[in-house]
């Protein structure tokens, strides 16, 4: 469970920053805001992507089963979920193709899994690993609090 939480936290951070950067570079637009007070893609970046990735990380333990499940999820997200979101008018792609999303999901998921594996292999004891996990949770909480604080400033 600790590794799964760490995995989700490490997926949220680049997903949120990359979405903001790509939105700023006008790769896509969000004509509809799902949550009225949040940035437009926050619902996807903080829930759909990390939760699915965490479930795959937790339940598909062997490398082969993880890669197969992960590729299947990336295909479903990139070639089914995103076209459906486009059809519903939730997102408009300007300089983006679905294949880029597929590659993004695969690269992000595999790099984060590799980072956790490297960290776990190099730790001298379980205590060091728990400290690393605790720091990741603190980073996530700090980011969440900063986000909530920024919303209160914008709302007032």
PDB file of C-alpha atoms in Angstrom:
ATOM      1  CA  UNK A   1       0.000   0.000   0.000  1.00  0.00           C
ATOM      2  CA  UNK A   2       2.868   2.394   0.748  1.00  0.00           C
ATOM      3  CA  UNK A   3       4.412   1.878  -2.663  1.00  0.00           C
ATOM      4  CA  UNK A   4       1.060   2.293  -4.374  1.00  0.00           C
ATOM      5  CA  UNK A   5       0.461   5.635  -2.639  1.00  0.00           C
ATOM      6  CA  UNK A   6       3.965   6.761  -3.503  1.00  0.00           C
ATOM      7  CA  UNK A   7       3.384   5.708  -7.100  1.00  0.00           C
ATOM      8  CA  UNK A   8       0.174   7.762  -7.311  1.00  0.00           C
ATOM      9  CA  UNK A   9       1.825  10.791  -5.740  1.00  0.00           C
ATOM     10  CA  UNK A  10       4.724  10.631  -8.161  1.00  0.00           C
ATOM     11  CA  UNK A  11       2.253  10.409 -11.074  1.00  0.00           C
ATOM     12  CA  UNK A  12       0.181  13.399  -9.923  1.00  0.00           C
ATOM     13  CA  UNK A  13       3.096  15.831  -9.841  1.00  0.00           C
ATOM     14  CA  UNK A  14       4.278  15.549 -13.474  1.00  0.00           C
ATOM     15  CA  UNK A  15       0.714  15.039 -14.776  1.00  0.00           C
ATOM     16  CA  UNK A  16      -0.407  18.331 -13.247  1.00  0.00           C
ATOM     17  CA  UNK A  17       2.640  20.313 -14.329  1.00  0.00           C
ATOM     18  CA  UNK A  18       2.711  18.890 -17.846  1.00  0.00           C
ATOM     19  CA  UNK A  19      -0.990  19.546 -18.308  1.00  0.00           C
ATOM     20  CA  UNK A  20      -0.542  23.177 -17.232  1.00  0.00           C
ATOM     21  CA  UNK A  21       2.478  23.617 -19.508  1.00  0.00           C
ATOM     22  CA  UNK A  22       0.816  22.031 -22.514  1.00  0.00           C
ATOM     23  CA  UNK A  23      -2.340  24.076 -21.923  1.00  0.00           C
ATOM     24  CA  UNK A  24      -0.213  27.227 -21.818  1.00  0.00           C
ATOM     25  CA  UNK A  25       1.523  26.193 -25.066  1.00  0.00           C
ATOM     26  CA  UNK A  26      -1.952  25.736 -26.568  1.00  0.00           C
ATOM     27  CA  UNK A  27      -1.675  22.064 -27.433  1.00  0.00           C
ATOM     28  CA  UNK A  28      -5.319  21.857 -26.350  1.00  0.00           C
ATOM     29  CA  UNK A  29      -8.170  23.859 -24.831  1.00  0.00           C
ATOM     30  CA  UNK A  30     -10.761  23.054 -22.186  1.00  0.00           C
ATOM     31  CA  UNK A  31     -14.037  24.736 -23.178  1.00  0.00           C
ATOM     32  CA  UNK A  32     -15.842  23.224 -20.173  1.00  0.00           C
ATOM     33  CA  UNK A  33     -14.672  23.523 -16.591  1.00  0.00           C
ATOM     34  CA  UNK A  34     -15.649  20.394 -14.624  1.00  0.00           C
ATOM     35  CA  UNK A  35     -15.056  21.890 -11.183  1.00  0.00           C
ATOM     36  CA  UNK A  36     -16.018  25.581 -11.070  1.00  0.00           C
ATOM     37  CA  UNK A  37     -13.240  26.779  -8.748  1.00  0.00           C
ATOM     38  CA  UNK A  38     -10.408  24.506  -9.898  1.00  0.00           C
ATOM     39  CA  UNK A  39      -8.131  24.648 -12.909  1.00  0.00           C
ATOM     40  CA  UNK A  40      -9.930  23.046 -15.805  1.00  0.00           C
ATOM     41  CA  UNK A  41      -8.166  19.660 -15.912  1.00  0.00           C
ATOM     42  CA  UNK A  42      -7.660  19.175 -12.181  1.00  0.00           C
ATOM     43  CA  UNK A  43     -10.319  16.437 -12.053  1.00  0.00           C
ATOM     44  CA  UNK A  44      -8.354  14.350 -14.542  1.00  0.00           C
ATOM     45  CA  UNK A  45      -4.883  15.081 -13.146  1.00  0.00           C
ATOM     46  CA  UNK A  46      -5.742  14.342  -9.507  1.00  0.00           C
ATOM     47  CA  UNK A  47      -8.141  11.446  -9.910  1.00  0.00           C
ATOM     48  CA  UNK A  48      -8.525   9.523 -13.143  1.00  0.00           C
ATOM     49  CA  UNK A  49      -4.879   9.182 -14.122  1.00  0.00           C
ATOM     50  CA  UNK A  50      -3.259   8.480 -10.717  1.00  0.00           C
ATOM     51  CA  UNK A  51      -6.014   6.210  -9.387  1.00  0.00           C
ATOM     52  CA  UNK A  52      -5.945   3.963 -12.447  1.00  0.00           C
ATOM     53  CA  UNK A  53      -2.143   3.916 -12.393  1.00  0.00           C
ATOM     54  CA  UNK A  54      -2.097   3.096  -8.668  1.00  0.00           C
ATOM     55  CA  UNK A  55      -4.516   0.201  -9.114  1.00  0.00           C
ATOM     56  CA  UNK A  56      -2.362  -1.238 -11.883  1.00  0.00           C
ATOM     57  CA  UNK A  57       0.759  -0.814  -9.763  1.00  0.00           C
ATOM     58  CA  UNK A  58      -0.867  -2.495  -6.774  1.00  0.00           C
ATOM     59  CA  UNK A  59      -2.526  -5.459  -8.489  1.00  0.00           C
ATOM     60  CA  UNK A  60      -0.146  -6.305 -11.349  1.00  0.00           C
ATOM     61  CA  UNK A  61       3.043  -7.098  -9.511  1.00  0.00           C
ATOM     62  CA  UNK A  62       5.162  -8.951 -12.061  1.00  0.00           C
ATOM     63  CA  UNK A  63       6.874  -6.851 -14.697  1.00  0.00           C
ATOM     64  CA  UNK A  64       5.123  -8.634 -17.575  1.00  0.00           C
ATOM     65  CA  UNK A  65       1.591  -8.360 -16.147  1.00  0.00           C
ATOM     66  CA  UNK A  66       2.224  -4.717 -15.201  1.00  0.00           C
ATOM     67  CA  UNK A  67       3.334  -3.788 -18.725  1.00  0.00           C
ATOM     68  CA  UNK A  68       0.390  -5.595 -20.345  1.00  0.00           C
ATOM     69  CA  UNK A  69      -2.156  -3.971 -17.995  1.00  0.00           C
ATOM     70  CA  UNK A  70      -0.490  -0.620 -18.371  1.00  0.00           C
ATOM     71  CA  UNK A  71      -0.457  -0.755 -22.169  1.00  0.00           C
ATOM     72  CA  UNK A  72      -4.118  -1.754 -22.158  1.00  0.00           C
ATOM     73  CA  UNK A  73      -4.992   1.170 -19.879  1.00  0.00           C
ATOM     74  CA  UNK A  74      -2.979   3.592 -22.029  1.00  0.00           C
ATOM     75  CA  UNK A  75      -4.819   2.368 -25.135  1.00  0.00           C
ATOM     76  CA  UNK A  76      -8.201   2.779 -23.418  1.00  0.00           C
ATOM     77  CA  UNK A  77      -7.369   6.267 -22.119  1.00  0.00           C
ATOM     78  CA  UNK A  78      -5.713   7.567 -25.290  1.00  0.00           C
ATOM     79  CA  UNK A  79      -7.867   6.015 -28.001  1.00  0.00           C
ATOM     80  CA  UNK A  80     -11.257   5.661 -26.251  1.00  0.00           C
ATOM     81  CA  UNK A  81     -11.415   8.111 -23.337  1.00  0.00           C
ATOM     82  CA  UNK A  82      -9.848  11.103 -25.025  1.00  0.00           C
ATOM     83  CA  UNK A  83     -11.868  10.836 -28.271  1.00  0.00           C
ATOM     84  CA  UNK A  84     -15.006  10.520 -26.135  1.00  0.00           C
ATOM     85  CA  UNK A  85     -13.976  13.623 -24.149  1.00  0.00           C
ATOM     86  CA  UNK A  86     -13.474  15.436 -27.455  1.00  0.00           C
ATOM     87  CA  UNK A  87     -16.891  14.261 -28.656  1.00  0.00           C
ATOM     88  CA  UNK A  88     -18.504  15.564 -25.449  1.00  0.00           C
ATOM     89  CA  UNK A  89     -16.739  18.896 -25.903  1.00  0.00           C
ATOM     90  CA  UNK A  90     -14.679  18.636 -22.707  1.00  0.00           C
ATOM     91  CA  UNK A  91     -11.397  19.166 -24.568  1.00  0.00           C
ATOM     92  CA  UNK A  92     -10.356  20.484 -27.967  1.00  0.00           C
ATOM     93  CA  UNK A  93      -7.009  19.327 -29.308  1.00  0.00           C
ATOM     94  CA  UNK A  94      -5.131  21.964 -31.287  1.00  0.00           C
ATOM     95  CA  UNK A  95      -1.578  20.621 -31.700  1.00  0.00           C
ATOM     96  CA  UNK A  96      -2.048  17.247 -30.069  1.00  0.00           C
ATOM     97  CA  UNK A  97      -2.760  13.745 -31.351  1.00  0.00           C
ATOM     98  CA  UNK A  98      -4.050  10.726 -29.449  1.00  0.00           C
ATOM     99  CA  UNK A  99      -0.835   8.806 -30.118  1.00  0.00           C
ATOM    100  CA  UNK A 100       1.057  11.476 -28.131  1.00  0.00           C
ATOM    101  CA  UNK A 101      -1.225  10.789 -25.172  1.00  0.00           C
ATOM    102  CA  UNK A 102      -0.623   7.061 -25.475  1.00  0.00           C
ATOM    103  CA  UNK A 103       3.148   7.608 -25.410  1.00  0.00           C
ATOM    104  CA  UNK A 104       2.796  10.062 -22.530  1.00  0.00           C
ATOM    105  CA  UNK A 105       0.827   7.591 -20.397  1.00  0.00           C
ATOM    106  CA  UNK A 106       3.257   4.757 -21.102  1.00  0.00           C
ATOM    107  CA  UNK A 107       6.407   6.791 -20.501  1.00  0.00           C
ATOM    108  CA  UNK A 108       5.059   8.410 -17.326  1.00  0.00           C
ATOM    109  CA  UNK A 109       3.892   5.124 -15.808  1.00  0.00           C
ATOM    110  CA  UNK A 110       7.052   3.193 -16.625  1.00  0.00           C
ATOM    111  CA  UNK A 111       9.437   5.913 -15.453  1.00  0.00           C
ATOM    112  CA  UNK A 112       7.642   6.286 -12.120  1.00  0.00           C
ATOM    113  CA  UNK A 113       7.626   2.497 -11.624  1.00  0.00           C
ATOM    114  CA  UNK A 114      11.342   2.391 -12.454  1.00  0.00           C
ATOM    115  CA  UNK A 115      12.078   5.235  -9.991  1.00  0.00           C
ATOM    116  CA  UNK A 116      10.307   3.403  -7.188  1.00  0.00           C
ATOM    117  CA  UNK A 117      12.056   0.134  -8.064  1.00  0.00           C
ATOM    118  CA  UNK A 118      15.496   1.827  -8.125  1.00  0.00           C
ATOM    119  CA  UNK A 119      14.800   3.551  -4.820  1.00  0.00           C
ATOM    120  CA  UNK A 120      13.607   0.337  -3.200  1.00  0.00           C
ATOM    121  CA  UNK A 121      16.610  -1.635  -4.475  1.00  0.00           C
ATOM    122  CA  UNK A 122      19.140   0.946  -3.310  1.00  0.00           C
ATOM    123  CA  UNK A 123      17.734   1.519   0.154  1.00  0.00           C
ATOM    124  CA  UNK A 124      19.835   0.004   2.893  1.00  0.00           C
ATOM    125  CA  UNK A 125      16.849  -0.624   5.100  1.00  0.00           C
ATOM    126  CA  UNK A 126      13.093  -0.399   5.116  1.00  0.00           C
ATOM    127  CA  UNK A 127      13.407   2.647   7.388  1.00  0.00           C
ATOM    128  CA  UNK A 128      15.051   4.703   4.609  1.00  0.00           C
ATOM    129  CA  UNK A 129      12.306   3.667   2.206  1.00  0.00           C
ATOM    130  CA  UNK A 130       9.636   4.759   4.702  1.00  0.00           C
ATOM    131  CA  UNK A 131      11.344   8.143   5.098  1.00  0.00           C
ATOM    132  CA  UNK A 132      11.323   8.566   1.294  1.00  0.00           C
ATOM    133  CA  UNK A 133       7.618   7.669   1.211  1.00  0.00           C
ATOM    134  CA  UNK A 134       6.854  10.070   4.057  1.00  0.00           C
ATOM    135  CA  UNK A 135       8.627  12.895   2.204  1.00  0.00           C
ATOM    136  CA  UNK A 136       6.588  12.154  -0.930  1.00  0.00           C
ATOM    137  CA  UNK A 137       3.359  12.325   1.090  1.00  0.00           C
ATOM    138  CA  UNK A 138       4.454  15.636   2.615  1.00  0.00           C
ATOM    139  CA  UNK A 139       5.187  16.978  -0.863  1.00  0.00           C
ATOM    140  CA  UNK A 140       1.720  15.921  -2.021  1.00  0.00           C
ATOM    141  CA  UNK A 141       0.044  17.510   1.023  1.00  0.00           C
ATOM    142  CA  UNK A 142       2.054  20.699   0.533  1.00  0.00           C
ATOM    143  CA  UNK A 143       0.999  20.871  -3.122  1.00  0.00           C
ATOM    144  CA  UNK A 144      -2.629  20.237  -2.222  1.00  0.00           C
ATOM    145  CA  UNK A 145      -2.606  22.917   0.501  1.00  0.00           C
ATOM    146  CA  UNK A 146      -0.947  25.423  -1.840  1.00  0.00           C
ATOM    147  CA  UNK A 147      -3.620  24.680  -4.419  1.00  0.00           C
ATOM    148  CA  UNK A 148      -6.452  25.127  -1.899  1.00  0.00           C
ATOM    149  CA  UNK A 149      -4.869  28.338  -0.627  1.00  0.00           C
ATOM    150  CA  UNK A 150      -4.605  29.698  -4.168  1.00  0.00           C
ATOM    151  CA  UNK A 151      -8.283  28.862  -4.741  1.00  0.00           C
ATOM    152  CA  UNK A 152      -9.305  30.786  -1.627  1.00  0.00           C
ATOM    153  CA  UNK A 153      -7.308  33.802  -2.814  1.00  0.00           C
ATOM    154  CA  UNK A 154      -8.893  33.642  -6.265  1.00  0.00           C
ATOM    155  CA  UNK A 155     -12.378  33.088  -4.854  1.00  0.00           C
ATOM    156  CA  UNK A 156     -12.116  36.076  -2.482  1.00  0.00           C
TER     157      UNK A 156
END
